[in-house]
């Protein structure tokens, strides 16, 4: 009798699909946070495998800061339209106006901290009791602390010291009224796993992930795309470079890497050779302090 052995990508896929189905079974009003980045695109692909030919048991939700890369937004809209699933977009700019929030100032003024308000307002607006996201443990040390089912209190806050055990792939989604669970189906994946899975599944991605020529600001060893959202000052070095993006956040806080990798095989070879994480190399907002991400997460950031 032959025994079929799952390879590691099959195992990761199976785990992620199981987690998504657990969300559908345990929660009344879940949502999938979808930005048009590679990790959330992978989540959508996994959801298609988990629930087709039926409809998703949750909408796609994007908290739009207004500082996104146009390529990611165009891909977001096109994919939602292609698969015929509901896309809810809520804008941080509207929250700033409604709540009279003060925007960050400076060269790379980010709305990352403010998007937490919009996310929590959106959760309250629609009554979402679980939000699925594409965070992975290998991205950043604060995310490495978090469980797959991460409970947030009625204020959206996360306490890293109060987390539930997840023995034998058992996920406890019981919550009190007003609480919320953030769910991370690809938490155990690495950046390399994501790209190997994208290659195997032939998943389409925004062009920004592949090498292209772009005008960038050279700043403290990083290459930041010029845009209306950053301040260019006299003496700044603005040049054209052949770059790609390892991770896609806001234009104000995501740096590119010099690269000629214009296909997935070349990208995978680059990742194998690199010694830094995608966020460690390219995310300006994580440099604010040693605990920048953890502080944001405690306050309700995804």
PDB file of C-alpha atoms in Angstrom, residues 67 106-110 215-219 223-233 236 238 250-254 284:
ATOM      1  CA  UNK A  67      -0.699  56.629   1.046  1.00  0.00           C
ATOM      2  CA  UNK A 106       8.015  65.288   9.114  1.00  0.00           C
ATOM      3  CA  UNK A 107       9.811  63.899   6.114  1.00  0.00           C
ATOM      4  CA  UNK A 108       8.031  60.551   6.116  1.00  0.00           C
ATOM      5  CA  UNK A 109       4.763  61.483   7.817  1.00  0.00           C
ATOM      6  CA  UNK A 110       2.957  58.174   8.237  1.00  0.00           C
ATOM      7  CA  UNK A 215      12.528  57.514  -9.042  1.00  0.00           C
ATOM      8  CA  UNK A 216      13.627  57.142  -5.435  1.00  0.00           C
ATOM      9  CA  UNK A 217      15.017  59.201  -2.603  1.00  0.00           C
ATOM     10  CA  UNK A 218      18.282  57.873  -1.185  1.00  0.00           C
ATOM     11  CA  UNK A 219      17.921  58.239   2.579  1.00  0.00           C
ATOM     12  CA  UNK A 223      15.473  53.839  -1.342  1.00  0.00           C
ATOM     13  CA  UNK A 224      12.088  55.498  -0.826  1.00  0.00           C
ATOM     14  CA  UNK A 225       9.833  56.123  -3.802  1.00  0.00           C
ATOM     15  CA  UNK A 226       9.157  59.790  -4.459  1.00  0.00           C
ATOM     16  CA  UNK A 227       5.508  60.676  -3.975  1.00  0.00           C
ATOM     17  CA  UNK A 228       3.304  63.582  -2.832  1.00  0.00           C
ATOM     18  CA  UNK A 229       3.392  62.047   0.653  1.00  0.00           C
ATOM     19  CA  UNK A 230       7.067  62.635   1.505  1.00  0.00           C
ATOM     20  CA  UNK A 231       9.032  65.847   1.782  1.00  0.00           C
ATOM     21  CA  UNK A 232      11.821  66.344  -0.747  1.00  0.00           C
ATOM     22  CA  UNK A 233      14.258  68.980   0.496  1.00  0.00           C
ATOM     23  CA  UNK A 236      18.240  65.367  -1.079  1.00  0.00           C
ATOM     24  CA  UNK A 238      16.789  61.794  -5.878  1.00  0.00           C
ATOM     25  CA  UNK A 250       2.489  52.802   2.587  1.00  0.00           C
ATOM     26  CA  UNK A 251       4.660  54.843   0.238  1.00  0.00           C
ATOM     27  CA  UNK A 252       5.750  56.886   3.267  1.00  0.00           C
ATOM     28  CA  UNK A 253       7.248  53.979   5.181  1.00  0.00           C
ATOM     29  CA  UNK A 254       8.226  51.250   2.705  1.00  0.00           C
ATOM     30  CA  UNK A 284      10.989  52.726   7.965  1.00  0.00           C
TER      31      UNK A 284
END
